[in-house]
Coordinates of C-alpha atoms in Angstrom, one line a residue:
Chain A
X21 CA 173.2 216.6 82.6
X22 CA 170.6 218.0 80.3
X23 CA 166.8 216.7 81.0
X24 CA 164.3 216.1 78.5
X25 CA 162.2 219.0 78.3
X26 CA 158.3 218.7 79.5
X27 CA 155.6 219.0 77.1
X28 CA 153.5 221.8 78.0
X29 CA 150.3 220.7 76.4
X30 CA 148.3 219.8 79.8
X31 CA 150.1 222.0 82.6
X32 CA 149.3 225.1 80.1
X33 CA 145.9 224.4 79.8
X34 CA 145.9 224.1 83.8
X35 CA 145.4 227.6 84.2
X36 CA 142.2 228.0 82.3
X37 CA 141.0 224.7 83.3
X38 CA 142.2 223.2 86.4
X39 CA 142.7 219.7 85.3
X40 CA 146.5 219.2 85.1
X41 CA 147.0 216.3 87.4
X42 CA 148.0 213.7 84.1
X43 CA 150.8 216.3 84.0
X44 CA 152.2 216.1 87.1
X45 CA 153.9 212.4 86.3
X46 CA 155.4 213.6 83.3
X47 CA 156.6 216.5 85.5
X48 CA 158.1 213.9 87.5
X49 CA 159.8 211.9 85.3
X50 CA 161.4 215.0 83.3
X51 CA 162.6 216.2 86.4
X52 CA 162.9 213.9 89.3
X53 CA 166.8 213.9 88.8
X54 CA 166.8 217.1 89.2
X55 CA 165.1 217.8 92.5
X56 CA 166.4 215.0 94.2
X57 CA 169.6 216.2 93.5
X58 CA 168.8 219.6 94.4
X59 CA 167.4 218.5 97.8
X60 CA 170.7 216.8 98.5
X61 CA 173.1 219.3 97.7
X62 CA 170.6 221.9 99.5
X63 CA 171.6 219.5 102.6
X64 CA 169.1 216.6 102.9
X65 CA 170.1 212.8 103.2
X66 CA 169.5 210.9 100.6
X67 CA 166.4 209.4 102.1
X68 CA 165.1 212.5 103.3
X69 CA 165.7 213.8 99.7
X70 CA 163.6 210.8 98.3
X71 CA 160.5 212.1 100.7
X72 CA 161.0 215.8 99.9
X73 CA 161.3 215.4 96.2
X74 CA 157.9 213.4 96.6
X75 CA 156.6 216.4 98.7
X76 CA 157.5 218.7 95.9
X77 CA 155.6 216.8 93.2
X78 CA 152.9 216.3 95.3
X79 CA 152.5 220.1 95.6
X80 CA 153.3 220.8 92.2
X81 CA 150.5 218.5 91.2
X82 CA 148.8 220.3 93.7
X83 CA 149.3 223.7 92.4
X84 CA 149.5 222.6 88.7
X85 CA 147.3 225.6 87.5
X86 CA 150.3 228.0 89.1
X87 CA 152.7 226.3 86.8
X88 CA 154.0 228.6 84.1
X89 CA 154.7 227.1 80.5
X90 CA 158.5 227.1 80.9
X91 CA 158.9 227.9 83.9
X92 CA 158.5 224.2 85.6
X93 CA 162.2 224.0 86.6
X94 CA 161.6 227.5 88.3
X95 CA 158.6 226.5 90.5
X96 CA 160.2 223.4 91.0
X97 CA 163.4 224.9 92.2
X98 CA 161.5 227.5 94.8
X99 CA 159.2 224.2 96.3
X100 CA 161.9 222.8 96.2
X101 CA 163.4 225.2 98.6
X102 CA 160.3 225.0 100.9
X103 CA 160.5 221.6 101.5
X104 CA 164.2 221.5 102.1
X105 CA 163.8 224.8 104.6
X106 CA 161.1 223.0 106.2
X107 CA 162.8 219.8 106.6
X108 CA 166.6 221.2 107.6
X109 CA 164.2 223.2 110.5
X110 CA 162.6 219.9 111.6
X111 CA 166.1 218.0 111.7
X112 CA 167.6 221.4 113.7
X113 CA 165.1 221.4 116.4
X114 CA 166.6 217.8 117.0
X115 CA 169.9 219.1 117.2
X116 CA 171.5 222.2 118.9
X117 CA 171.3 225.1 116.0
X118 CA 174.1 227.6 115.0
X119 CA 176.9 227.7 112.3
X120 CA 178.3 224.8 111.4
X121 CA 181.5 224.1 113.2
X122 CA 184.7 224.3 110.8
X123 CA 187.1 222.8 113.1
X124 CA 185.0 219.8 113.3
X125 CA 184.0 219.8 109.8
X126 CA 188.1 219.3 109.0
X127 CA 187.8 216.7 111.5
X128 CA 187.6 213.1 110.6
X129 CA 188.5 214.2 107.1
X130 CA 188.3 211.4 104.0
X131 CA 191.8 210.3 102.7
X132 CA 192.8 211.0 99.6
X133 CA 192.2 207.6 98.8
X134 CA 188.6 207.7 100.5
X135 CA 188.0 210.3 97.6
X136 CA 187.8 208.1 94.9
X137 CA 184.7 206.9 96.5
X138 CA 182.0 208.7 95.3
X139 CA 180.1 208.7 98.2
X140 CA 182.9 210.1 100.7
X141 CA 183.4 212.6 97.7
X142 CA 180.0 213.5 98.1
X143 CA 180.1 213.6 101.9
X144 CA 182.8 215.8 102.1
X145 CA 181.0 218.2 99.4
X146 CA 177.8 218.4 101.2
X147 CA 180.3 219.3 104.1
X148 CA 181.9 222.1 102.5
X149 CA 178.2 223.2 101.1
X150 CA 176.7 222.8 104.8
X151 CA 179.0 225.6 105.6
X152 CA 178.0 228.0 102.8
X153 CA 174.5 230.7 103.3
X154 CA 172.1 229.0 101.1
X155 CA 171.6 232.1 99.2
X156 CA 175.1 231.5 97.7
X157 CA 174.7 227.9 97.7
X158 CA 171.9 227.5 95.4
X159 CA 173.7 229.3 93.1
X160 CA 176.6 227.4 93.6
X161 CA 174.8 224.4 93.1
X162 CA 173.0 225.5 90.1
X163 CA 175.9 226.3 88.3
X164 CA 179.1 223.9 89.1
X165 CA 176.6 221.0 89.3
X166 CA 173.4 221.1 87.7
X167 CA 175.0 223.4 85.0
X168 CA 172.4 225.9 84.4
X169 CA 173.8 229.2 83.0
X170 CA 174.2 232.3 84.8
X171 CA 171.3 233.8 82.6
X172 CA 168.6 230.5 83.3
X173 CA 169.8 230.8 87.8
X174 CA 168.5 234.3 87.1
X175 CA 165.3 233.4 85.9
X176 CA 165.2 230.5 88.0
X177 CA 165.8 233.0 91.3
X178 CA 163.9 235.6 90.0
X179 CA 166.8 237.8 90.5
X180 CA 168.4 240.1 87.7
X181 CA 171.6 238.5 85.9
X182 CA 173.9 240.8 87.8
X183 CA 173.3 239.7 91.0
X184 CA 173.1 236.1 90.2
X185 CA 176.2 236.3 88.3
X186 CA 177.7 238.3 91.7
X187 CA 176.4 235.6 94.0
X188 CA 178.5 232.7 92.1
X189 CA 181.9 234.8 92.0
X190 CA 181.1 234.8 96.2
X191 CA 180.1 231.4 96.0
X192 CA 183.2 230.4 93.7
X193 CA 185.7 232.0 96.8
X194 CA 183.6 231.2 99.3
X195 CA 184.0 227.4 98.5
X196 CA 187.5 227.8 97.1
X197 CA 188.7 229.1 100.3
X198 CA 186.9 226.4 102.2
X199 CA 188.6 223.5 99.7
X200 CA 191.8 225.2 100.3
X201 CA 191.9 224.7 103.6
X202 CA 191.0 221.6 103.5
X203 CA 193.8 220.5 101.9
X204 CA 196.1 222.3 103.9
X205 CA 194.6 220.6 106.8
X206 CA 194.9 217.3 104.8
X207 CA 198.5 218.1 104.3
X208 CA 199.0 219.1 107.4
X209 CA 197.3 216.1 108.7
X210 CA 199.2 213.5 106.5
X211 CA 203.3 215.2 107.8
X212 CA 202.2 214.9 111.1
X213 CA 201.2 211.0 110.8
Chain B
X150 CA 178.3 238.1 79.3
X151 CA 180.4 234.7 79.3
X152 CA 179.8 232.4 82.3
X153 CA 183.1 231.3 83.6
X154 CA 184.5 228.2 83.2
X155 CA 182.3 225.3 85.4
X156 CA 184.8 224.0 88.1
X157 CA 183.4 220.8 88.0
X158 CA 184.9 220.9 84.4
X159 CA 188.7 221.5 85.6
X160 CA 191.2 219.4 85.7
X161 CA 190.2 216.0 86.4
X162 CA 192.6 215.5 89.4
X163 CA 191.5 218.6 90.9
X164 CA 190.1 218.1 94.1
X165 CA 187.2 220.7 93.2
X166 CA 186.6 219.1 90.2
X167 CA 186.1 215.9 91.7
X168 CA 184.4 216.3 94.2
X169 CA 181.3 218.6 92.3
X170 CA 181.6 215.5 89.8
X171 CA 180.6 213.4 92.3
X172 CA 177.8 215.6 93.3
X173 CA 176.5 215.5 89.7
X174 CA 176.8 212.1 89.3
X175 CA 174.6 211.1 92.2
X176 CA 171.4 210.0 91.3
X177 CA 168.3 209.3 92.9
X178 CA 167.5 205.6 93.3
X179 CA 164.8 204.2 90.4
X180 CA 162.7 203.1 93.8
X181 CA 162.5 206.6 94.6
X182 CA 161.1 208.0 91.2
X183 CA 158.4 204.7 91.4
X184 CA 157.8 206.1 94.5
X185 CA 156.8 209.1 93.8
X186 CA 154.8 208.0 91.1
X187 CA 153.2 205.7 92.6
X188 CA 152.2 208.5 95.0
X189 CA 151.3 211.1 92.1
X190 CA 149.3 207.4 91.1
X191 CA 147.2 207.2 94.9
X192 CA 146.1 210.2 94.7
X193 CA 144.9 210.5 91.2
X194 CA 142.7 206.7 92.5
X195 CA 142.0 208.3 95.7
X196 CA 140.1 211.2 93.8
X197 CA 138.8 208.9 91.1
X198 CA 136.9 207.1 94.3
X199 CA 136.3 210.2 95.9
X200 CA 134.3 211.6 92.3
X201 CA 132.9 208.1 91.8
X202 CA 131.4 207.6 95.5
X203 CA 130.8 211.2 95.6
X204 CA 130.5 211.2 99.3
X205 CA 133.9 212.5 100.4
X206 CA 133.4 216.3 100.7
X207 CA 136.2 218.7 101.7
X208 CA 135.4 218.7 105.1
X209 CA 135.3 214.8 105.5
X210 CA 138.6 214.9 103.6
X211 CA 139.7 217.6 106.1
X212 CA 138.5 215.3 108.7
X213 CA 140.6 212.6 107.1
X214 CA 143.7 214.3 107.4
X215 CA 142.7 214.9 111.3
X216 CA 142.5 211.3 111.4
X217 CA 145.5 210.4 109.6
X218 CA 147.7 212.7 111.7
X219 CA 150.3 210.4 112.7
X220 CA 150.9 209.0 108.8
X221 CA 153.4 209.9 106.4
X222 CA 153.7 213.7 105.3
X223 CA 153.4 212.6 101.5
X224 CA 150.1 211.1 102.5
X225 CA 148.7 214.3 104.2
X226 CA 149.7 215.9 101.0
X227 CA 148.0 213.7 99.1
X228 CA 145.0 214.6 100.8
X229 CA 145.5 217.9 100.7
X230 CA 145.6 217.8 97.5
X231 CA 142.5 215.8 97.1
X232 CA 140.5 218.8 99.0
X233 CA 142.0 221.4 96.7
X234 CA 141.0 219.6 93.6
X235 CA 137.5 219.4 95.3
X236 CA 137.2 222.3 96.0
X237 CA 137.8 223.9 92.8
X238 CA 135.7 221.7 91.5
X239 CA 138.4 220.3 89.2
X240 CA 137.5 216.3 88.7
X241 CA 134.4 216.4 86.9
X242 CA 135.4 214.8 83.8
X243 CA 138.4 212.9 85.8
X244 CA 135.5 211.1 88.0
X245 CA 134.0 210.1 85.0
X246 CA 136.6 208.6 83.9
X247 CA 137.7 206.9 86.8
X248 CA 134.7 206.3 87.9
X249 CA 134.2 204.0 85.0
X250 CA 137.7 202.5 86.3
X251 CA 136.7 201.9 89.5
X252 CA 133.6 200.2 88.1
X253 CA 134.7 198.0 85.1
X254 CA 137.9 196.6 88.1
X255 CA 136.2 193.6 88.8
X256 CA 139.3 191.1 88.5
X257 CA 140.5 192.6 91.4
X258 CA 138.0 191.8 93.3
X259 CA 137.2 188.1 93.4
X260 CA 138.1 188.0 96.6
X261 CA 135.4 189.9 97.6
X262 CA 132.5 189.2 95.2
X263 CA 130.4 192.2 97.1
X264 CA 132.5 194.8 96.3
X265 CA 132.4 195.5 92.6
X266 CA 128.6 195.4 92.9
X267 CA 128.7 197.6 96.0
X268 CA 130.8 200.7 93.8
X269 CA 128.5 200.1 90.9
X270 CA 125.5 200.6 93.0
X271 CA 127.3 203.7 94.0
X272 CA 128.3 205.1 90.4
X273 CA 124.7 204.7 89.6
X274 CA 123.2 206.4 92.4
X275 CA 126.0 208.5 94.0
X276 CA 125.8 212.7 92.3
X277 CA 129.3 213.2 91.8
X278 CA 131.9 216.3 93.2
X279 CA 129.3 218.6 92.8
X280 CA 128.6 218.6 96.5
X281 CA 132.4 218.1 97.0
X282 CA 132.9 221.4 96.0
X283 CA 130.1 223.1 97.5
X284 CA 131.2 221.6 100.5
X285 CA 134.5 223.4 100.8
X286 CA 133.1 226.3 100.3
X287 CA 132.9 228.4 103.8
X288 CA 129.7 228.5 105.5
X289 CA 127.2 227.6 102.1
X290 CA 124.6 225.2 103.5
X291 CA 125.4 222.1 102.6
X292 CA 122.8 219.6 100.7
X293 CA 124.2 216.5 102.3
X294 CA 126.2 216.1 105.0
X295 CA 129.4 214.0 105.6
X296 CA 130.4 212.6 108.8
X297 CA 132.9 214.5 110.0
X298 CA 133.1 217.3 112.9
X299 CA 134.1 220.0 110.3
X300 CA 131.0 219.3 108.5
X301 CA 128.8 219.3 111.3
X302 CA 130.3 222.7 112.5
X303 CA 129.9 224.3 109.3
X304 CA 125.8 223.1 108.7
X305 CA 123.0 222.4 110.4
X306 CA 123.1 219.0 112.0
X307 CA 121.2 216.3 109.5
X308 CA 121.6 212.7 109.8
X309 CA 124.0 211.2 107.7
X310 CA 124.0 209.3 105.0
X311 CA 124.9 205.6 105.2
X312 CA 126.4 206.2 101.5
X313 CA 128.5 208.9 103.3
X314 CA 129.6 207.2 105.7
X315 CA 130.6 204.3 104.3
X316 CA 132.7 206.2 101.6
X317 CA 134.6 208.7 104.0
X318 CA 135.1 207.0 106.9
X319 CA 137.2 204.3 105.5
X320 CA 139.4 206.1 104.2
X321 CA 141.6 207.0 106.6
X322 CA 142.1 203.5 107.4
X323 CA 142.7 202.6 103.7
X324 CA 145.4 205.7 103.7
X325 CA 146.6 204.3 106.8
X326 CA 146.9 200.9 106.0
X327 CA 148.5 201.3 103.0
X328 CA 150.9 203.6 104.6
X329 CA 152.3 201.2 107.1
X330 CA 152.7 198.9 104.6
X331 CA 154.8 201.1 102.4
X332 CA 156.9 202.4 105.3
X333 CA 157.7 198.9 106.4
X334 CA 158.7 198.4 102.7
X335 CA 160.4 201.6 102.3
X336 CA 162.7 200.5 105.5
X337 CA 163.6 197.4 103.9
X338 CA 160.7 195.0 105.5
X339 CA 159.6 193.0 102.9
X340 CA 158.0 190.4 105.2
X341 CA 156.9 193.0 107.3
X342 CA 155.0 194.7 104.2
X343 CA 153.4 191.6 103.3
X344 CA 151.8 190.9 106.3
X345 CA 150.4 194.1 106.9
X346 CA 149.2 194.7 103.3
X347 CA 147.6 191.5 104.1
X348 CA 143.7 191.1 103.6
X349 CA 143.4 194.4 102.2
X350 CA 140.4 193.8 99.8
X351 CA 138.6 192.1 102.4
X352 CA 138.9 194.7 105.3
X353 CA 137.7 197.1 102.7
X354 CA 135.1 196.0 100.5
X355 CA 135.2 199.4 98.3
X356 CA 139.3 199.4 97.8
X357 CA 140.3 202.8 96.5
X358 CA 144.3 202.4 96.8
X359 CA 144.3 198.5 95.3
X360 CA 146.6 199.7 92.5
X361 CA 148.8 201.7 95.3
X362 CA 148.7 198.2 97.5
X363 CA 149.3 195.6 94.6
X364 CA 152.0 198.0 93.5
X365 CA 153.7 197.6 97.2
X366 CA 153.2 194.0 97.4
X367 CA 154.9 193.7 93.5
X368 CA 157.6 195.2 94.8
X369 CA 157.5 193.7 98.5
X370 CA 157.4 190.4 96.7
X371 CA 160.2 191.3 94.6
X372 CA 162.9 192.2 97.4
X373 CA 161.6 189.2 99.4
X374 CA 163.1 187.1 96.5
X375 CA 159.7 185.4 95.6
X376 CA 159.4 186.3 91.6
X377 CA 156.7 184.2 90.8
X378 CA 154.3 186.0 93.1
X379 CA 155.8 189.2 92.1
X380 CA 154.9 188.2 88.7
X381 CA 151.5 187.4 89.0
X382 CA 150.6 191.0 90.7
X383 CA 152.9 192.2 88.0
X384 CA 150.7 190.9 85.1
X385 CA 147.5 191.8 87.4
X386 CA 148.7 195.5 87.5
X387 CA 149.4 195.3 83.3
X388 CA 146.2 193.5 82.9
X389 CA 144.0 195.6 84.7
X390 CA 145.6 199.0 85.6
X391 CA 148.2 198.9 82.3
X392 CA 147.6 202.8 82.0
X393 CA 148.3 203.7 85.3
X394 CA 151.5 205.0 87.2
X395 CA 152.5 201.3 88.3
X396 CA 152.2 199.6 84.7
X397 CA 155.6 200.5 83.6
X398 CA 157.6 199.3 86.6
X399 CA 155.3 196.3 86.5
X400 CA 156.1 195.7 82.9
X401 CA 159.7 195.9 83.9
X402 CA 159.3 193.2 86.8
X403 CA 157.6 190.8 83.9
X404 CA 160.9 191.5 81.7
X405 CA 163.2 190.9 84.2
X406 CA 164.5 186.8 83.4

């Protein structure tokens, strides 16, 4: 999944001048895939990731002249983050908060055979990411699925390698343990039918 | 340090594996790229009309967004973003440019012969941002006023301008109407859409979002099944806004068989 890279030219002037907005569609469409997706696996419907990968263009166009010259995925990625907070609070007020609930999370599982559908793949994913810290998720996500290195989530984070590199080893258990008992509810699900 | 082996690179029956494939492999829909675009596109006209007219200050933007409290957060943005750029005084050159836009759009507006005159008049006449920016500014005395509460609570009451007035105050209603028409798109109402992006040059003779609207009734026109109407906005957009944010998914309507 490797994007085109942005040309710099206008967003690098922004700082001295201001006038970066003819940047911010290039932005866009170099990185669109990339916050969308991020928004979804960060826990956002696919709708509400449509309006909050909007919001973080619009603010990046916005705040062009804060836009570092290689550093677009970076301020992208910690919008990005804003919006999403913003929006999962919005969508909790509507709902009662607290943890999400594992024994209904391994409720109303997919089949085996629903897997091969992407989308209940997906769904059950987002499920298993719903119940990680989103500290761990984002690295999680960074690395397994939008395949940054350990080295690029560091600069990403703003964190030093070490801990980034710490946080997906927790991440890596954290959701292993989840997937495994998943399927052990799966299996235990399927001998009891 | 080596990175460890990606699970979504594991074995292919893994259940990990799949499933983070199938997170990778999710894409956003095109729609919601030309969206966005599109929306990067409003703003960018929005400012060109605000440069051109020269009558939207900070504050009247401010009281835009006051207005337009109840519309779309993407749209509030949008004018947020409008009174930043103000404010630092940012669109100079951009009003120029678009200012010659606005003013050279005429095909657009045969349906209302008054209108291209009427922006002209106001590109001639009109100073551009540099009150904008002055106006955001806290408390600096303001050399012309703009019609909104902010304004008058920041300097000394003075009658306002007509020019003023005419150029802020509609657009609220312009962001408005434009944004019921794209959420009624957006949920799938192509009908719907139409109707309400209905009459839009003649309820505003000074149109600052046409390229946002004929891009939504395109695309309206388009999921209601009716190509040849679709194509004639299509090669409207091309013909007279081919540079902007809309021409490409226009171009791609008109190469569609």
């Amino acid at each position: 999944m490797v994007l085109p890279d942005l040309a710099l030219g206008p967003l690098s002037e922004s700082a001295d001048t201001g006038v970066a907005s003819t940047a911010a569609p290039e932005l866009a469409e170099a990185h669109f895939g990339y916050v969308w997706r991020l928004c979804r696996r960060l826990g956002l419907s696919e709708s509400d990731a449509d309006d909050a990968a909007q919001q973080v263009f619009i603010t990046a166009e916005r705040r062009s002249a804060d836009i570092r010259a290689g550093r677009e995925r970076a301020f992208l990625y910690g919008v990005a983050v804003n919006v999403v907070a913003k929006s999962r609070h919005a969508r909790a007020r509507l709902r009662e908060a607290g943890e999400l609930d594992l024994d209904a999370l391994e409720s109303d599982l997919p089949s085996v055979e629903d897997l091969s559908d992407q989308k209940a793949a997906r769904a059950l994913l987002d499920r298993l990411l719903d119940a990680m810290s989103l500290e761990l998720r984002a690295v999680f996500v960074l690395y397994e699925i939008e395949e940054q290195t350990v080295a690029e989530i560091a600069e990403t984070l703003e964190i030093p390698v070490g801990t980034a590199a710490s946080r997906l080893r927790r991440a890596r258990e954290d959701f292993a343990a989840r997937l495994a008992r998943l399927e052990a509810q799966r299996r235990f699900s399927g001998a009891t039918r | 340090m080596n990175d460890p082996e990606r699970l979504l690179h594991g074995s292919p029956d893994g259940l990990s594996a799949r499933l983070l494939r199938a997170g990778a492999d999710e894409a956003p829909s095109p729609r919601s790229l030309e969206r966005t675009l599109a929306a990067l596109g409003a703003a960018s006209t929005a400012l060109g009309a605000a440069g051109t007219a020269g009558a939207l200050g900070a504050s009247s933007t401010a009281g835009v967004l006051g207005a337009s409290g109840g519309g779309k957060v993407v749209t509030t943005l949008t004018l947020v973003s409008l009174a930043k750029w103000a404010g630092v005084g940012v669109a100079g050159g951009v009003a120029v440019s678009l200012a010659a836009h606005v003013a050279t759009r005429a095909p657009e507006s045969r349906s209302a012969p008054t209108a291209a005159s009427a922006v002209s008049a106001e590109v001639r006449t009109v100073r551009p941002l540099e009150h904008v920016a002055k106006a955001e500014e806290p408390r600096s005395p303001a050399p012309e006023t703009s019609a909104t509460v902010e304004a008058r609570a920041l300097v000394p009451p003075a009658p306002p301008s007509r020019l003023d007035e005419r150029a802020s105050a509609p657009l609220a209603a312009e962001v408005t109407f434009v944004d019921r028409g794209r959420a009624l798109f957006q949920s799938g109402d192509a009908a719907g859409a139409l109707t309400a992006l209905g009459g839009y040059e003649q309820r505003f003779p000074e149109p600052r979002l046409l390229p946002e609207v004929l891009y939504l009734r395109m695309e309206a026109l388009s999921l209601a099944g009716d190509r040849a109407q679709a194509n004639d906005i299509a090669r409207r957009i091309v013909r007279d806004y081919g540079k902007g944010p809309h021409a490409a998914r226009a171009r791609a309507v008109l190469s569609n068989p």
